[in-house]
Amino acid sequence: MKPTPFDYKVATAWCPGCGNFSILPAVKTALSDLGLKPHQVLICSGIGQAAKLPHYMRCNTFNGLHGRSIPPATGAKLVNPELAVIAESGDGDIYGEGGNHLIHAIRRNIDITVIVHNNQVYGLTKGQASPTSEIGFATKVQTEGVKTAMMTPLTMALSLGAGFLARSFSGDIPHMSLMIREAIKHRGISIIDVLMPCVIFNKLNTFQWYKSRVYKLEENGWDPTDKLAAYEKSMEWGDKIPLGILYRKERPAYEDLVSVLQGKPLIDRDYSPQKVQELFGEFI
Ligand SMILES: Cc1ncc(C[n+]2csc(CCOP(=O)(O)OP(=O)(O)O)c2C)c(N)n1
Ligand SMILES: [Mg+2]
């Protein structure tokens, strides 16, 4: 029988009901809809339950350190621009530990797609608050509830010049797949914040909690080129949460601006281990 995007060859480490189960087929269908073959795709992740997604895919993958999905994605894209490069991980990984990498990758505008599995909690390490946890959210560590302000990652990304910003929901696979497809097609960095439940460690932001709040911008005549309107939408949270492409406007990618990156991809150029050894030798 032909495999479907919902098939797994190995047992997953995700809990029954986890939003990750629908993000995976959304990624797979987006890639196949774009006609990409496994060897043309690289997915880099950090550490966390979300970061295990590439374990269940057959393509190039790099599972690195916590917070570090973006640096290897950046390096790989610069040397091998023909690859479709995705950096994906959880909210803790990309907005917390890896927040600095996110900030500067946006400023550089490398042509990669960043998918954040945002369950508003550190799932793998058993339920500590993440940067997107709600104020008042009580955990085993934040016993009195979260006191720190909730991060608004899409607002931050917009202020840094990100040219493609979207939000989706794990309860809607076709929508996630569409967002991922459009994000990959965008030249420059693209960021998708995917809301998803953590059935074990986040009893506040449940599937139902999201489902009853999300609505689609594209069904309301949204203009994704209006930056000021996008600012406002990026901060909308609570009773209503917007999904869709909040903002889309291309500006030159880093790769288009740096002279050494023009012409033949670095990966296809001659490279002399001997010369590198000589350079190292200067320090011995
Ligand atoms: C440098 C470093 N700091 C902390 C950790 C512990 N750690 C592993 S995953 C994780 C957070 C995971 O949360 P998130 O990225 O939201 O992923 P989720 O499990 O919720 O999908 C933390 C704190 C680590 N592995 N390495
Ligand atoms: Mg998380």
Coordinates of C-alpha atoms and ligand atoms in Angstrom, one line a residue:
M1 CA 0.0 0.0 0.0
K2 CA 1.2 3.5 -0.8
P3 CA 2.3 5.4 2.4
T4 CA 0.3 8.5 3.4
P5 CA 1.6 11.6 5.2
F6 CA 0.1 10.1 8.4
D7 CA 2.2 6.9 8.4
Y8 CA 5.1 6.3 10.7
K9 CA 7.9 3.8 10.2
V10 CA 9.1 4.1 13.8
A11 CA 7.3 4.6 17.1
T12 CA 7.2 8.3 18.0
A13 CA 8.0 9.8 21.4
W14 CA 4.9 12.0 21.3
C15 CA 1.9 11.7 23.6
P16 CA -1.5 10.7 22.2
G17 CA -3.3 13.9 21.3
C18 CA -0.1 15.9 20.8
G19 CA -0.3 18.7 18.2
N20 CA 3.0 17.5 16.7
F21 CA 1.1 14.6 15.1
S22 CA -0.6 17.0 12.7
I23 CA 2.3 19.3 12.1
L24 CA 4.3 16.4 10.7
P25 CA 1.9 15.6 7.8
A26 CA 1.5 19.3 7.1
V27 CA 5.2 19.6 6.6
K28 CA 5.3 16.5 4.4
T29 CA 2.4 17.6 2.2
A30 CA 3.8 21.1 1.8
L31 CA 7.1 19.7 0.6
S32 CA 5.5 17.2 -1.8
D33 CA 3.1 19.8 -3.1
L34 CA 6.1 21.9 -4.0
G35 CA 7.5 19.0 -5.9
L36 CA 10.6 18.8 -3.7
K37 CA 12.4 15.5 -3.3
P38 CA 13.9 14.3 0.0
H39 CA 17.4 15.1 -1.1
Q40 CA 16.5 18.7 -1.9
V41 CA 15.3 19.4 1.7
L42 CA 17.1 19.9 5.0
I43 CA 15.3 20.2 8.3
C44 CA 17.4 21.5 11.3
S45 CA 16.0 21.3 14.8
G46 CA 17.2 21.9 18.4
I47 CA 16.0 19.9 21.4
G48 CA 12.5 19.3 22.6
Q49 CA 9.4 17.3 21.7
A50 CA 8.9 19.5 18.6
A51 CA 12.5 19.1 17.7
K52 CA 12.0 15.4 17.2
L53 CA 9.9 16.0 14.1
P54 CA 12.8 15.4 11.7
H55 CA 13.4 12.0 13.3
Y56 CA 10.2 10.9 11.6
M57 CA 11.0 12.2 8.1
R58 CA 13.1 10.9 5.3
C59 CA 15.1 13.9 4.1
N60 CA 18.4 15.6 5.2
T61 CA 18.2 16.4 8.9
F62 CA 20.3 18.0 11.6
N63 CA 19.3 17.6 15.2
G64 CA 21.6 20.0 17.2
L65 CA 21.7 21.6 20.6
H66 CA 18.8 23.2 22.4
G67 CA 18.1 26.7 20.9
R68 CA 20.3 26.0 17.9
S69 CA 18.1 25.1 15.0
I70 CA 18.8 28.3 13.1
P71 CA 22.6 28.4 13.1
P72 CA 23.1 25.1 11.1
A73 CA 20.2 26.1 8.9
T74 CA 21.9 29.4 8.1
G75 CA 25.2 27.7 7.4
A76 CA 23.7 25.0 5.2
K77 CA 21.6 27.5 3.2
L78 CA 24.6 29.8 2.5
V79 CA 26.8 27.0 1.2
N80 CA 24.1 25.1 -0.6
P81 CA 21.5 27.6 -1.8
E82 CA 19.6 25.0 -3.8
L83 CA 18.4 23.2 -0.7
A84 CA 15.0 24.1 0.8
V85 CA 16.1 24.7 4.4
I86 CA 13.7 24.6 7.4
A87 CA 14.6 25.3 11.0
E88 CA 11.9 23.9 13.3
S89 CA 11.6 23.5 17.1
G90 CA 9.5 24.5 20.0
D91 CA 8.6 27.8 21.5
G92 CA 11.2 27.3 24.3
D93 CA 13.8 26.4 21.8
I94 CA 13.3 29.1 19.2
Y95 CA 11.9 32.0 21.3
G96 CA 13.7 31.2 24.6
E97 CA 17.1 29.6 24.5
G98 CA 17.5 30.3 20.7
G99 CA 16.0 33.8 20.8
N100 CA 19.2 35.5 20.1
H101 CA 19.7 33.4 16.9
L102 CA 16.2 34.2 15.8
I103 CA 16.7 37.9 16.3
H104 CA 19.8 38.1 14.1
A105 CA 18.7 35.6 11.5
I106 CA 15.7 37.9 10.9
R107 CA 18.1 40.9 10.6
R108 CA 20.2 38.9 8.1
N109 CA 17.2 37.7 6.1
I110 CA 18.7 34.4 5.2
D111 CA 16.3 32.4 2.9
I112 CA 15.2 29.8 5.4
T113 CA 11.8 28.9 6.8
V114 CA 11.3 28.8 10.6
I115 CA 8.5 26.7 12.0
V116 CA 7.8 27.2 15.7
H117 CA 5.6 24.5 17.4
N118 CA 4.2 26.9 20.0
N119 CA 2.5 24.9 22.8
Q120 CA 3.3 27.8 25.3
V121 CA 5.3 25.4 27.5
Y122 CA 8.5 23.5 27.8
G123 CA 7.1 20.0 27.0
L124 CA 10.1 17.8 27.0
T125 CA 11.4 18.9 30.4
K126 CA 8.0 18.4 31.9
G127 CA 6.1 21.6 32.0
Q128 CA 8.1 24.8 32.9
A129 CA 6.9 28.1 31.6
S130 CA 8.2 29.3 28.2
P131 CA 8.5 32.8 26.8
T132 CA 4.9 32.5 25.3
S133 CA 3.3 31.1 28.5
E134 CA 0.4 33.2 29.7
I135 CA 0.8 35.4 32.8
G136 CA -0.6 33.5 35.7
F137 CA 0.1 30.1 34.2
A138 CA 1.1 27.9 37.1
T139 CA 3.7 25.2 36.8
K140 CA 5.8 23.1 39.1
V141 CA 8.5 25.8 38.9
Q142 CA 6.3 28.9 38.5
T143 CA 4.2 27.8 41.5
E144 CA 2.6 31.2 41.9
G145 CA 1.9 31.5 38.2
V146 CA 4.0 33.2 35.5
K147 CA 4.9 36.8 36.5
T148 CA 6.9 37.8 33.4
A149 CA 5.3 39.4 30.3
M150 CA 4.3 37.1 27.5
M151 CA 6.4 37.4 24.5
T152 CA 4.7 38.5 21.2
P153 CA 7.2 36.9 18.8
L154 CA 5.5 38.0 15.6
T155 CA 5.5 41.7 16.7
M156 CA 9.2 41.3 17.5
A157 CA 9.9 39.7 14.2
L158 CA 8.1 42.4 12.3
S159 CA 10.1 45.2 14.0
L160 CA 13.3 43.4 13.0
G161 CA 12.3 43.4 9.3
A162 CA 10.9 39.9 8.8
G163 CA 9.3 39.7 5.3
F164 CA 7.0 36.7 5.9
L165 CA 5.1 36.2 9.1
A166 CA 2.3 33.7 9.6
R167 CA 0.4 31.9 12.3
S168 CA -1.4 28.6 12.0
F169 CA -3.0 26.0 14.3
S170 CA -2.3 22.3 14.6
G171 CA -6.1 21.6 14.4
D172 CA -6.0 22.6 10.7
I173 CA -3.6 20.6 8.6
P174 CA -4.5 22.1 5.2
H175 CA -4.0 25.6 6.6
M176 CA -0.6 24.7 8.1
S177 CA 0.4 23.1 4.9
L178 CA -0.6 26.2 2.9
M179 CA 1.3 28.5 5.3
I180 CA 4.4 26.2 5.1
R181 CA 4.2 26.1 1.3
E182 CA 3.9 29.9 1.0
A183 CA 6.7 30.4 3.5
I184 CA 9.1 28.1 1.6
K185 CA 8.3 30.0 -1.7
H186 CA 9.1 33.3 0.0
R187 CA 12.7 34.6 -0.6
G188 CA 14.2 35.6 2.7
I189 CA 13.4 34.4 6.2
S190 CA 9.9 33.2 6.8
I191 CA 8.4 32.5 10.2
I192 CA 5.3 30.4 11.1
D193 CA 4.1 30.4 14.6
V194 CA 2.0 27.2 14.9
L195 CA -0.3 27.1 17.9
M196 CA -0.6 23.5 19.3
P197 CA -1.7 21.9 22.5
C198 CA 0.6 20.1 24.9
V199 CA -1.9 17.6 26.3
I200 CA 0.1 16.8 29.4
F201 CA 1.8 20.0 30.6
N202 CA -0.5 22.8 29.4
K203 CA -4.0 22.4 30.8
L204 CA -4.8 26.0 30.1
N205 CA -4.2 26.4 26.3
T206 CA -5.9 23.2 25.3
F207 CA -7.1 22.2 21.8
Q208 CA -10.5 23.6 22.6
W209 CA -9.0 26.8 24.0
Y210 CA -7.3 27.5 20.6
K211 CA -10.1 26.2 18.5
S212 CA -12.7 28.5 20.1
R213 CA -10.4 31.6 19.6
V214 CA -8.7 31.3 16.2
Y215 CA -10.1 32.9 13.1
K216 CA -8.7 33.2 9.6
L217 CA -7.4 36.6 8.4
E218 CA -7.8 35.7 4.7
E219 CA -11.5 35.2 5.2
N220 CA -11.8 38.8 6.3
G221 CA -10.2 40.6 3.3
W222 CA -6.8 40.9 4.9
D223 CA -4.1 42.9 3.2
P224 CA -0.8 41.3 4.2
T225 CA 1.3 44.1 2.8
D226 CA 0.1 46.7 5.4
K227 CA 2.8 46.7 8.0
L228 CA 1.1 48.9 10.5
A229 CA -2.0 46.8 10.4
A230 CA 0.2 43.7 10.8
Y231 CA 1.7 45.2 13.9
E232 CA -1.7 45.5 15.4
K233 CA -2.8 42.0 14.4
S234 CA 0.5 40.5 15.7
M235 CA -0.5 41.7 19.2
E236 CA -4.1 40.3 19.0
W237 CA -4.4 37.6 21.7
G238 CA -7.1 36.5 24.0
D239 CA -10.7 36.1 23.0
K240 CA -9.7 36.2 19.3
I241 CA -6.4 35.0 17.8
P242 CA -5.7 35.6 14.1
L243 CA -4.4 32.9 11.8
G244 CA -2.9 33.3 8.3
I245 CA -0.2 35.4 6.6
L246 CA 0.0 38.5 8.8
Y247 CA 2.7 40.2 6.7
R248 CA 4.4 39.5 3.4
K249 CA 6.9 41.7 1.7
E250 CA 10.1 40.6 0.1
R251 CA 13.4 42.5 0.6
P252 CA 16.8 41.3 -0.6
A253 CA 18.0 38.2 1.1
Y254 CA 21.5 38.1 2.7
E255 CA 22.6 35.7 -0.1
D256 CA 21.7 38.4 -2.7
L257 CA 23.9 41.0 -1.1
V258 CA 27.1 39.3 -0.3
S259 CA 29.5 39.2 -3.2
V260 CA 31.3 36.0 -2.3
L261 CA 28.0 34.1 -2.4
Q262 CA 27.3 35.1 -6.0
G263 CA 27.8 32.6 -8.8
K264 CA 28.7 29.0 -8.2
P265 CA 27.4 27.6 -4.8
L266 CA 30.2 27.4 -2.3
I267 CA 29.6 23.7 -2.0
D268 CA 30.5 23.2 -5.7
R269 CA 33.7 25.3 -5.5
D270 CA 37.2 23.9 -5.2
Y271 CA 38.4 23.5 -1.7
S272 CA 41.9 22.7 -0.5
P273 CA 42.2 20.9 2.8
Q274 CA 45.9 21.5 2.5
K275 CA 45.4 25.3 2.5
V276 CA 43.1 25.0 5.6
Q277 CA 45.8 22.9 7.3
E278 CA 48.4 25.6 6.5
L279 CA 46.2 28.2 8.1
F280 CA 45.6 26.1 11.2
G281 CA 49.4 25.5 11.2
E282 CA 50.0 29.2 11.8
F283 CA 48.6 28.8 15.3
I284 CA 50.5 25.8 16.3
Ligands
LIG1 C1 21.5 24.2 26.7 C2 20.3 23.5 27.2 N1 19.5 24.1 28.1 C3 18.4 23.5 28.5 C4 18.1 22.2 28.1 C5 16.9 21.4 28.6 N2 15.8 21.5 27.7 C6 15.6 20.6 26.7 S1 14.3 20.8 25.8 C7 13.9 22.2 26.7 C8 12.6 23.0 26.4 C9 11.7 22.4 25.4 O1 10.7 23.2 25.2 P1 10.2 23.6 23.7 O2 11.3 24.1 22.9 O3 9.0 24.5 23.9 O4 9.8 22.2 23.1 P2 8.6 21.2 23.4 O5 9.2 20.1 24.2 O6 7.5 22.0 24.2 O7 8.1 20.8 22.1 C10 14.8 22.5 27.7 C11 14.7 23.6 28.6 C12 19.0 21.6 27.2 N3 18.8 20.4 26.6 N4 20.1 22.3 26.7
MG2 MG 7.0 24.0 23.8

